[in-house]
Short mmCIF file of C-alpha atoms in Angstrom, two decimals:
data_model
loop_
_atom_site.label_atom_id
_atom_site.label_comp_id
_atom_site.label_asym_id
_atom_site.label_seq_id
_atom_site.Cartn_x
_atom_site.Cartn_y
_atom_site.Cartn_z
CA UNK A 16 139.74 176.83 315.36
CA UNK A 17 139.08 178.02 311.79
CA UNK A 18 135.34 178.64 312.01
CA UNK A 19 133.48 179.51 315.17
CA UNK A 20 129.75 180.11 314.89
CA UNK A 21 127.89 181.31 317.95
CA UNK A 22 124.20 182.02 318.51
CA UNK A 23 123.55 182.44 314.81
CA UNK A 24 120.03 183.47 313.89
CA UNK A 25 118.59 183.81 310.42
CA UNK A 26 114.99 183.99 309.32
CA UNK A 27 112.90 184.88 306.31
CA UNK A 28 109.89 186.75 307.65
CA UNK A 29 108.19 184.51 310.18
CA UNK A 30 110.18 181.47 309.08
CA UNK A 31 113.20 181.19 311.39
CA UNK A 32 115.63 178.73 309.82
CA UNK A 33 118.60 179.13 312.17
CA UNK A 34 117.97 179.64 315.87
CA UNK A 35 120.98 180.21 318.15
CA UNK A 36 123.00 177.86 315.98
CA UNK A 37 126.52 176.96 317.17
CA UNK A 38 129.28 175.19 315.29
CA UNK A 39 133.06 174.87 315.53
CA UNK A 40 135.39 173.72 312.78
CA UNK A 41 139.03 172.97 313.57
CA UNK A 42 142.11 172.98 311.32
CA UNK A 43 142.21 169.91 309.08
CA UNK A 44 138.81 168.76 310.29
CA UNK A 45 135.89 167.79 308.08
CA UNK A 46 132.44 168.48 309.48
CA UNK A 47 129.21 167.55 307.75
CA UNK A 48 125.95 169.33 308.47
CA UNK A 49 123.02 167.00 308.00
CA UNK A 50 119.44 168.18 307.87
CA UNK A 51 116.21 167.96 305.95
CA UNK A 52 115.57 169.98 302.80
CA UNK A 53 114.73 173.56 303.73
CA UNK A 54 116.26 173.20 307.18
CA UNK A 55 118.71 176.03 306.54
CA UNK A 56 121.88 174.12 305.66
CA UNK A 57 122.65 176.15 302.54
CA UNK A 58 121.64 179.35 304.32
CA UNK A 59 124.25 178.54 306.96
CA UNK A 60 127.18 178.36 304.55
CA UNK A 61 125.94 181.34 302.57
CA UNK A 62 126.01 183.32 305.82
CA UNK A 63 129.58 182.15 306.41
CA UNK A 64 130.84 183.62 303.11
CA UNK A 65 128.65 186.71 303.34
CA UNK A 66 126.30 185.83 300.48
CA UNK A 67 123.51 186.19 303.04
CA UNK A 68 123.42 188.42 306.08
CA UNK A 69 122.68 186.75 309.40
CA UNK A 70 120.12 188.43 311.64
CA UNK A 71 122.27 188.10 314.75
CA UNK A 72 125.09 186.07 316.28
CA UNK A 73 128.71 185.79 315.23
CA UNK A 74 130.62 183.89 312.55
CA UNK A 75 134.34 184.01 313.17
CA UNK A 76 136.61 182.77 310.41
CA UNK A 77 140.24 182.65 311.53
CA UNK A 78 139.16 184.83 314.44
CA UNK A 79 137.62 187.54 312.26
CA UNK A 80 133.89 188.12 312.52
CA UNK A 81 132.40 187.89 309.01
CA UNK A 82 129.29 189.79 310.04
CA UNK A 83 129.63 193.49 309.44
CA UNK A 84 132.73 193.33 307.20
CA UNK A 85 132.83 195.84 304.36
CA UNK A 86 133.09 194.62 300.75
CA UNK A 87 136.89 194.89 300.64
CA UNK A 88 137.41 193.04 303.92
CA UNK A 89 134.94 190.39 302.83
CA UNK A 90 136.89 189.84 299.59
CA UNK A 91 140.12 189.44 301.56
CA UNK A 92 138.50 186.91 303.90
CA UNK A 93 137.00 185.00 300.99
CA UNK A 94 140.42 184.29 299.45
CA UNK A 95 140.94 181.72 302.23
CA UNK A 96 137.51 180.15 301.75
CA UNK A 97 136.61 177.93 298.80
CA UNK A 98 132.94 177.44 298.01
CA UNK A 99 131.61 174.54 295.97
CA UNK A 100 128.11 175.35 294.78
CA UNK A 101 125.36 172.78 294.53
CA UNK A 102 124.79 173.67 290.88
CA UNK A 103 128.57 173.88 290.24
CA UNK A 104 128.08 177.50 289.08
CA UNK A 105 130.61 177.20 286.26
CA UNK A 106 130.45 180.24 283.99
CA UNK A 107 128.65 179.05 280.86
CA UNK A 108 130.24 181.60 278.56
CA UNK A 109 133.81 180.73 279.56
CA UNK A 110 136.06 177.77 278.83
CA UNK A 111 137.36 175.58 281.65
CA UNK A 112 140.65 177.52 281.52
CA UNK A 113 138.84 180.87 281.85
CA UNK A 114 136.68 179.49 284.65
CA UNK A 115 139.78 178.58 286.61
CA UNK A 116 141.57 181.80 285.74
CA UNK A 117 138.66 183.94 286.90
CA UNK A 118 139.22 183.74 290.71
CA UNK A 119 142.95 184.38 290.21
CA UNK A 120 142.32 187.49 288.13
CA UNK A 121 139.52 188.75 290.35
CA UNK A 122 141.51 188.55 293.53
CA UNK A 123 144.25 190.48 291.72
CA UNK A 124 146.78 187.82 292.56
CA UNK A 125 150.00 188.75 290.80
CA UNK A 126 151.19 185.82 288.72
CA UNK A 127 152.92 185.55 285.39
CA UNK A 128 150.94 183.88 282.56
CA UNK A 129 153.23 180.83 282.90
CA UNK A 130 152.51 180.57 286.64
CA UNK A 131 148.77 180.90 286.01
CA UNK A 132 148.93 178.19 283.34
CA UNK A 133 150.85 175.91 285.74
CA UNK A 134 148.30 176.53 288.52
CA UNK A 135 145.40 175.72 286.20
CA UNK A 136 147.05 172.53 284.99
CA UNK A 137 147.87 171.48 288.56
CA UNK A 138 144.27 172.06 289.68
CA UNK A 139 142.90 170.12 286.71
CA UNK A 140 145.38 167.27 287.26
CA UNK A 141 144.32 167.08 290.91
CA UNK A 142 140.74 166.44 289.85
CA UNK A 143 141.79 164.02 287.11
CA UNK A 144 140.69 166.14 284.14
CA UNK A 145 143.80 167.73 282.59
CA UNK A 146 142.48 167.35 279.04
CA UNK A 147 139.35 169.46 279.53
CA UNK A 148 141.23 172.77 279.70
CA UNK A 149 139.82 174.19 276.46
CA UNK A 150 136.35 172.70 276.72
CA UNK A 151 133.16 174.59 277.48
CA UNK A 152 131.10 173.61 280.56
CA UNK A 153 128.25 172.54 278.28
CA UNK A 154 130.52 169.83 276.82
CA UNK A 155 131.10 168.21 280.22
CA UNK A 156 129.09 165.59 282.08
CA UNK A 157 127.61 166.27 285.53
CA UNK A 158 130.47 164.51 287.32
CA UNK A 159 133.09 166.31 285.22
CA UNK A 160 131.50 169.66 285.96
CA UNK A 161 131.61 168.89 289.65
CA UNK A 162 135.30 168.04 289.37
CA UNK A 163 136.03 171.23 287.43
CA UNK A 164 134.11 173.15 290.06
CA UNK A 165 136.32 171.57 292.75
CA UNK A 166 139.38 172.50 290.66
CA UNK A 167 138.18 176.12 290.52
CA UNK A 168 137.68 176.08 294.27
CA UNK A 169 141.20 174.68 294.75
CA UNK A 170 142.97 177.16 292.50
CA UNK A 171 143.32 179.75 295.26
CA UNK A 172 144.56 177.04 297.66
CA UNK A 173 141.94 177.88 300.30
CA UNK A 174 142.29 176.91 303.95
CA UNK A 175 138.60 176.08 304.22
CA UNK A 176 136.30 174.53 301.64
CA UNK A 177 132.54 174.79 301.99
CA UNK A 178 130.70 172.11 300.04
CA UNK A 179 127.02 172.69 299.29
CA UNK A 180 125.40 169.35 298.45
CA UNK A 181 128.47 168.08 296.54
CA UNK A 182 126.90 164.83 295.34
CA UNK A 183 123.36 165.95 294.56
CA UNK A 184 122.21 164.88 291.11
CA UNK A 185 125.07 162.44 290.57
CA UNK A 186 124.82 158.68 290.12
CA UNK A 187 126.12 156.60 293.10
CA UNK A 188 129.41 155.68 291.41
CA UNK A 189 130.23 159.25 290.38
CA UNK A 190 129.08 160.47 293.81
CA UNK A 191 131.49 158.04 295.47
CA UNK A 192 134.28 159.29 293.19
CA UNK A 193 133.55 162.90 294.15
CA UNK A 194 133.46 161.97 297.85
CA UNK A 195 136.85 160.28 297.52
CA UNK A 196 138.19 163.31 295.68
CA UNK A 197 137.06 165.52 298.58
CA UNK A 198 139.01 163.31 300.99
CA UNK A 199 142.10 163.37 298.73
CA UNK A 200 141.95 167.15 298.44
CA UNK A 201 141.70 167.52 302.18
CA UNK A 202 144.68 165.25 302.77
CA UNK A 203 146.81 166.87 300.09
CA UNK A 204 146.15 170.50 301.03
CA UNK A 205 145.33 169.99 304.73
CA UNK A 206 142.12 171.98 304.30
CA UNK A 207 139.22 172.14 306.69
CA UNK A 208 135.89 171.21 305.19
CA UNK A 209 132.30 172.04 306.01
CA UNK A 210 130.02 169.78 304.04
CA UNK A 211 126.32 170.40 303.61
CA UNK A 212 124.62 167.22 302.51
CA UNK A 213 121.92 164.68 303.06
CA UNK A 214 123.83 161.99 301.20
CA UNK A 215 124.81 159.60 304.00
CA UNK A 216 127.29 157.71 301.81
CA UNK A 217 129.15 160.93 301.04
CA UNK A 218 129.11 161.97 304.69
CA UNK A 219 130.36 158.56 305.81
CA UNK A 220 133.35 158.81 303.46
CA UNK A 221 134.23 162.45 303.98
CA UNK A 222 133.21 163.65 307.44
CA UNK A 223 135.10 163.34 310.73
CA UNK A 224 132.11 164.73 312.57
CA UNK A 225 128.39 165.19 311.92
CA UNK A 226 126.24 168.08 313.05
CA UNK A 227 122.51 167.49 312.97
CA UNK A 228 120.70 170.68 311.96
CA UNK A 229 117.20 170.11 313.31
CA UNK A 230 114.65 172.79 314.21
CA UNK A 231 117.22 175.45 313.33
CA UNK A 232 119.63 174.28 316.00
CA UNK A 233 122.77 172.20 316.39
CA UNK A 234 120.58 169.40 317.69
CA UNK A 235 123.24 166.73 318.06
CA UNK A 236 126.82 166.14 316.99
CA UNK A 237 129.35 163.35 316.92
CA UNK A 238 131.00 160.87 314.60
CA UNK A 239 129.00 159.07 311.94
CA UNK A 240 128.85 155.93 314.09
CA UNK A 241 127.79 157.86 317.19
CA UNK A 242 124.98 159.56 315.32
CA UNK A 243 123.89 156.29 313.79
CA UNK A 244 123.58 154.79 317.26
CA UNK A 245 121.83 157.87 318.65
CA UNK A 246 118.47 156.94 320.15
CA UNK A 247 116.81 160.34 319.66
CA UNK A 248 113.83 159.98 317.35
CA UNK A 249 114.64 163.05 315.25
CA UNK A 250 118.25 161.92 314.72
CA UNK A 251 117.34 158.31 314.19
CA UNK A 252 115.00 159.00 311.27
CA UNK A 253 117.91 160.17 309.12
CA UNK A 254 119.60 156.77 309.42
CA UNK A 255 116.53 154.61 309.04
CA UNK A 256 115.95 155.33 305.36
CA UNK B 21 87.92 200.31 291.44
CA UNK B 22 91.63 200.30 292.13
CA UNK B 23 93.15 196.87 292.56
CA UNK B 24 95.21 197.59 295.64
CA UNK B 25 97.60 194.61 295.57
CA UNK B 26 98.38 195.30 291.90
CA UNK B 27 99.01 198.96 292.67
CA UNK B 28 101.21 198.07 295.59
CA UNK B 29 103.10 195.57 293.46
CA UNK B 30 103.61 198.24 290.79
CA UNK B 31 104.87 200.76 293.35
CA UNK B 32 107.16 198.18 294.92
CA UNK B 33 108.60 197.29 291.53
CA UNK B 34 109.05 200.97 290.65
CA UNK B 35 110.85 201.44 293.97
CA UNK B 36 113.07 198.43 293.34
CA UNK B 37 113.97 199.63 289.83
CA UNK B 38 114.80 203.07 291.24
CA UNK B 39 117.02 201.55 293.93
CA UNK B 40 118.69 199.32 291.34
CA UNK B 41 119.30 202.36 289.10
CA UNK B 42 120.80 204.35 291.97
CA UNK B 43 123.04 201.41 292.80
CA UNK B 44 124.10 201.29 289.16
CA UNK B 45 125.23 204.94 289.30
CA UNK B 46 127.02 204.36 292.60
CA UNK B 47 128.93 201.40 291.14
CA UNK B 48 129.58 203.26 287.87
CA UNK B 49 131.55 206.01 289.60
CA UNK B 50 133.11 203.91 292.35
CA UNK B 51 136.21 201.75 292.08
CA UNK B 52 137.84 200.01 289.18
CA UNK B 53 135.99 199.97 285.84
CA UNK B 54 135.77 196.71 283.90
CA UNK B 55 136.94 197.95 280.48
CA UNK B 56 137.60 194.52 279.00
CA UNK B 57 134.12 193.35 279.85
CA UNK B 58 132.68 196.61 278.50
CA UNK B 59 134.43 196.00 275.17
CA UNK B 60 133.18 192.42 275.10
CA UNK B 61 129.62 193.50 275.82
CA UNK B 62 129.79 196.32 273.26
CA UNK B 63 130.80 193.73 270.69
CA UNK B 64 127.90 191.45 271.60
CA UNK B 65 125.31 194.19 271.99
CA UNK B 66 126.40 196.42 269.12
CA UNK B 67 128.13 194.37 266.47
CA UNK B 68 125.90 191.34 266.84
CA UNK B 69 122.79 193.50 266.34
CA UNK B 70 124.07 195.21 263.19
CA UNK B 71 122.48 192.80 260.74
CA UNK B 72 119.01 192.86 262.29
CA UNK B 73 118.97 196.62 262.81
CA UNK B 74 120.35 197.24 259.30
CA UNK B 75 117.82 195.00 257.60
CA UNK B 76 114.90 196.49 259.54
CA UNK B 77 116.08 200.03 258.79
CA UNK B 78 116.34 199.27 255.08
CA UNK B 79 112.81 197.84 255.00
CA UNK B 80 111.44 200.78 257.01
CA UNK B 81 112.98 203.31 254.64
CA UNK B 82 111.69 201.49 251.60
CA UNK B 83 108.17 200.88 252.91
CA UNK B 84 107.63 204.39 254.29
CA UNK B 85 108.72 205.90 251.00
CA UNK B 86 106.45 203.64 248.94
CA UNK B 87 103.47 204.30 251.23
CA UNK B 88 103.98 208.06 251.44
CA UNK B 89 104.28 208.54 247.72
CA UNK B 90 100.55 208.28 246.69
CA UNK B 91 99.50 210.98 249.20
CA UNK B 92 102.20 213.38 248.02
CA UNK B 93 101.36 212.65 244.39
CA UNK B 94 97.72 213.52 245.14
CA UNK B 95 98.78 216.98 246.34
CA UNK B 96 101.30 217.41 243.56
CA UNK B 97 104.11 217.35 246.06
CA UNK B 98 105.98 214.29 244.85
CA UNK B 99 109.21 216.28 244.72
CA UNK B 100 109.06 216.60 248.51
CA UNK B 101 109.20 212.87 249.00
CA UNK B 102 112.91 212.69 250.01
CA UNK B 103 112.44 215.59 252.43
CA UNK B 104 109.36 214.16 254.09
CA UNK B 105 110.69 210.64 254.32
CA UNK B 106 114.06 211.70 255.70
CA UNK B 107 112.48 213.92 258.38
CA UNK B 108 110.17 211.08 259.50
CA UNK B 109 112.95 208.54 259.53
CA UNK B 110 115.63 210.59 261.26
CA UNK B 111 113.48 212.32 263.83
CA UNK B 112 111.24 209.53 264.94
CA UNK B 113 110.94 206.24 263.16
CA UNK B 114 114.55 205.04 263.10
CA UNK B 115 115.42 205.94 266.73
CA UNK B 116 112.25 204.35 268.11
CA UNK B 117 112.26 201.25 265.91
CA UNK B 118 115.99 200.68 266.52
CA UNK B 119 115.42 200.96 270.26
CA UNK B 120 112.45 198.58 270.11
CA UNK B 121 114.48 196.02 268.16
CA UNK B 122 117.24 196.36 270.73
CA UNK B 123 114.71 195.96 273.54
CA UNK B 124 113.63 192.71 271.90
CA UNK B 125 117.06 191.39 271.08
CA UNK B 126 119.39 192.91 273.68
CA UNK B 127 116.96 193.46 276.56
CA UNK B 128 115.65 189.91 276.44
CA UNK B 129 119.18 188.55 275.93
CA UNK B 130 120.51 190.37 278.99
CA UNK B 131 117.45 189.38 281.04
CA UNK B 132 117.80 185.71 280.10
CA UNK B 133 121.58 185.61 280.52
CA UNK B 134 121.66 187.26 283.95
CA UNK B 135 118.55 185.36 285.01
CA UNK B 136 120.17 182.08 284.11
CA UNK B 137 123.35 183.12 285.91
CA UNK B 138 121.29 184.00 288.98
CA UNK B 139 119.38 180.73 289.20
CA UNK B 140 122.48 178.60 288.55
CA UNK B 141 124.37 180.48 291.29
CA UNK B 142 126.95 181.88 288.85
CA UNK B 143 126.38 185.38 290.24
CA UNK B 144 126.97 184.09 293.77
CA UNK B 145 130.11 182.30 292.56
CA UNK B 146 131.32 185.56 291.07
CA UNK B 147 130.80 187.34 294.36
CA UNK B 148 132.69 184.64 296.26
CA UNK B 149 135.50 184.97 293.70
CA UNK B 150 136.05 188.57 294.78
CA UNK B 151 134.07 190.15 291.95
CA UNK B 152 131.37 192.73 292.40
CA UNK B 153 128.71 191.26 290.07
CA UNK B 154 126.87 194.57 289.92
CA UNK B 155 129.98 196.21 288.51
CA UNK B 156 131.12 193.33 286.32
CA UNK B 157 127.75 192.28 284.90
CA UNK B 158 125.36 195.21 285.23
CA UNK B 159 127.48 198.34 284.80
CA UNK B 160 129.25 196.98 281.73
CA UNK B 161 126.05 195.86 280.01
CA UNK B 162 124.15 199.08 280.69
CA UNK B 163 127.08 201.28 279.56
CA UNK B 164 127.52 199.11 276.46
CA UNK B 165 123.82 199.53 275.62
CA UNK B 166 124.00 203.30 276.20
CA UNK B 167 127.03 203.61 273.90
CA UNK B 168 126.10 201.21 271.13
CA UNK B 169 122.38 201.87 270.59
CA UNK B 170 122.99 205.48 269.42
CA UNK B 171 125.66 204.17 267.03
CA UNK B 172 123.24 201.55 265.74
CA UNK B 173 120.60 204.27 265.31
CA UNK B 174 123.04 206.43 263.29
CA UNK B 175 123.88 203.51 261.06
CA UNK B 176 120.20 202.63 260.77
CA UNK B 177 119.50 206.25 259.68
CA UNK B 178 121.93 205.87 256.80
CA UNK B 179 120.57 202.49 255.74
CA UNK B 180 116.93 203.61 256.06
CA UNK B 181 117.68 206.65 253.90
CA UNK B 182 119.26 204.38 251.30
CA UNK B 183 116.05 202.29 251.39
CA UNK B 184 114.15 205.57 250.95
CA UNK B 185 116.29 206.43 247.92
CA UNK B 186 115.47 203.08 246.32
CA UNK B 187 111.79 203.56 247.21
CA UNK B 188 111.78 206.96 245.46
CA UNK B 189 113.08 205.31 242.31
CA UNK B 190 110.58 202.47 242.12
CA UNK B 191 107.91 204.69 240.54
CA UNK B 192 109.89 207.85 239.96
CA UNK B 193 113.32 209.04 239.03
CA UNK B 194 115.35 210.81 241.68
CA UNK B 195 119.07 211.04 241.17
CA UNK B 196 121.47 210.00 243.93
CA UNK B 197 122.76 213.60 244.22
CA UNK B 198 119.30 215.20 244.25
CA UNK B 199 118.07 212.77 246.91
CA UNK B 200 120.96 213.47 249.28
CA UNK B 201 120.87 217.21 248.57
CA UNK B 202 117.25 217.27 249.68
CA UNK B 203 118.02 215.15 252.73
CA UNK B 204 120.86 217.41 253.92
CA UNK B 205 118.96 220.57 253.02
CA UNK B 206 115.98 219.54 255.11
CA UNK B 207 117.60 217.94 258.11
CA UNK B 208 119.60 220.24 260.35
CA UNK B 209 121.45 219.62 263.59
CA UNK B 210 118.25 220.46 265.46
CA UNK B 211 116.67 217.40 263.83
CA UNK B 212 119.55 214.99 264.22
CA UNK B 213 120.89 215.88 267.68
CA UNK B 214 117.63 215.50 269.67
CA UNK B 215 116.89 212.28 267.80
CA UNK B 216 120.28 210.78 268.60
CA UNK B 217 120.28 212.17 272.15
CA UNK B 218 117.12 210.31 272.98
CA UNK B 219 118.66 207.02 271.81
CA UNK B 220 121.17 207.28 274.70
CA UNK B 221 118.20 207.24 277.07
CA UNK B 222 116.57 204.42 275.11
CA UNK B 223 119.83 202.48 275.46
CA UNK B 224 119.86 203.11 279.17
CA UNK B 225 116.26 201.91 279.49
CA UNK B 226 116.99 198.72 277.52
CA UNK B 227 120.16 197.98 279.52
CA UNK B 228 118.94 198.78 283.02
CA UNK B 229 115.59 196.98 282.68
CA UNK B 230 117.22 193.88 281.14
CA UNK B 231 119.79 193.81 283.92
CA UNK B 232 117.26 194.51 286.67
CA UNK B 233 114.97 191.73 285.56
CA UNK B 234 117.77 189.21 285.03
CA UNK B 235 119.69 190.10 288.17
CA UNK B 236 116.60 189.68 290.34
CA UNK B 237 115.37 186.56 288.59
CA UNK B 238 113.94 183.84 290.82
CA UNK B 239 112.07 180.55 290.64
CA UNK B 240 114.29 178.53 288.31
CA UNK B 241 113.96 178.30 284.55
CA UNK B 242 110.38 179.57 284.63
CA UNK B 243 111.68 182.72 286.33
CA UNK B 244 114.36 183.16 283.65
CA UNK B 245 111.76 183.09 280.87
CA UNK B 246 109.58 185.53 282.76
CA UNK B 247 112.54 187.87 283.34
CA UNK B 248 113.40 187.92 279.64
CA UNK B 249 109.79 188.54 278.68
CA UNK B 250 109.23 191.30 281.24
CA UNK B 251 112.51 192.95 280.25
CA UNK B 252 111.20 193.37 276.70
CA UNK B 253 107.73 194.54 277.74
CA UNK B 254 108.89 197.10 280.31
CA UNK B 255 111.79 198.39 278.19
CA UNK B 256 109.47 198.82 275.16
CA UNK B 257 106.95 200.71 277.24
CA UNK B 258 109.70 202.89 278.70
CA UNK B 259 110.98 203.68 275.20
CA UNK B 260 107.59 205.12 274.24
CA UNK B 261 107.33 207.06 277.50
CA UNK B 262 110.85 208.45 277.04
CA UNK B 263 110.04 209.32 273.43
CA UNK B 264 106.99 211.24 274.55
CA UNK B 265 109.06 213.15 277.11
CA UNK B 266 111.81 213.81 274.54
CA UNK B 267 109.30 215.23 272.04
CA UNK B 268 107.86 217.51 274.71
CA UNK B 269 111.31 218.75 275.70
CA UNK B 270 112.28 219.31 272.08
CA UNK B 271 109.03 221.23 271.60
CA UNK B 272 109.66 223.44 274.62
CA UNK B 273 113.21 224.12 273.42
CA UNK B 274 111.91 225.01 269.95
CA UNK B 275 113.68 222.11 268.26
CA UNK B 276 110.62 220.76 266.45
#
């Protein structure tokens, strides 16, 4: 098991968004968390990487509880976790090359300039954009930015990739391309993926298993087909749109 | 009647700024320092502001000299024009105006840049990439502002005095040597050092408020605009408050 979440609670004042939430992610598995806007999906993955502090419960990543780690331990744990942000979060003031170099330099990974260059080119080739290396993020389209963002996530060769709404704001064709890229990446690097989304097409292509985040809980889980056939009213409404 | 929510909001904000400042000092003296980013920020904050600060200083020197002249002529003290103008410029006008220009240009720039990075999750991405954003973004910008604003003020002093020299010669005739002799005769270390010392604090105010507002920006693009605007307003107000304190301290120490 690569991620084991148990009894996770997180609230903002009186608004409890995660209530005794449980989730398991296994090696090479791709799990999608489906829920309404504001249901706490993004909060969940931000708690996993320590961008938000959970109120209680445990989040074990490779057996190590992420809650209560100091800054140095958290940095070490984060090397194995890639995070794809909903807004891509590419650094505006840096070129594509510098964006990809940044995680390598920040984790103080010792590489020669030639090795770094090769890693950047490999990551860009994997996402199908080797010619964008010297471009600025502002020169790229939405789909290209998403691909570059995936390349930046891949550069550290993480064991787990957390995707926060990977297809939001993209047209259906580009969204399908990104979904396929996510599958290709998983196959090539044997990563485990946790995908936060309410795009059913993306989930259908990428996820082995669905977790329904309803009322702050792991309300139901199963394959896409199982969830689609689920008779529960709250689950059913997601598939009736 | 005291508006309680407004007062509470003010106290909360003051508390948050204090906490942010304490965190800045903790990060400043803890762990690896980001020298490359400091150099980059010094270039952007200092070098990129040279033109604006220089032009403003020149105009200030020229205008103050032209406006002061009639009063001195009235009292038959026209010969004191270089002395009076240089004292006003060096002690008060140049440091404060330079800091205010920096609050407008640098403070708003930092507020907008960090605010935009916050709302587009770039700061979160930095954190996930193993970077302490407080150290990388905040410490470097504040230190760059503290180091470059005094340098800008020194340069502005020289340019403003040159403007003053030209101003003296519009209606009169003051030689280059006489003008500078009077300037150096009148202004001693006790005039220059307190004036430059306070610009370090002005720089700190501009940097820390810009960073605080940007770093804690919320509510999308509207929040970014508000952060940039509030960074300028609060930093400008702080500059006047710090100036008042600096004048009082200089007075107590007999430096006035």
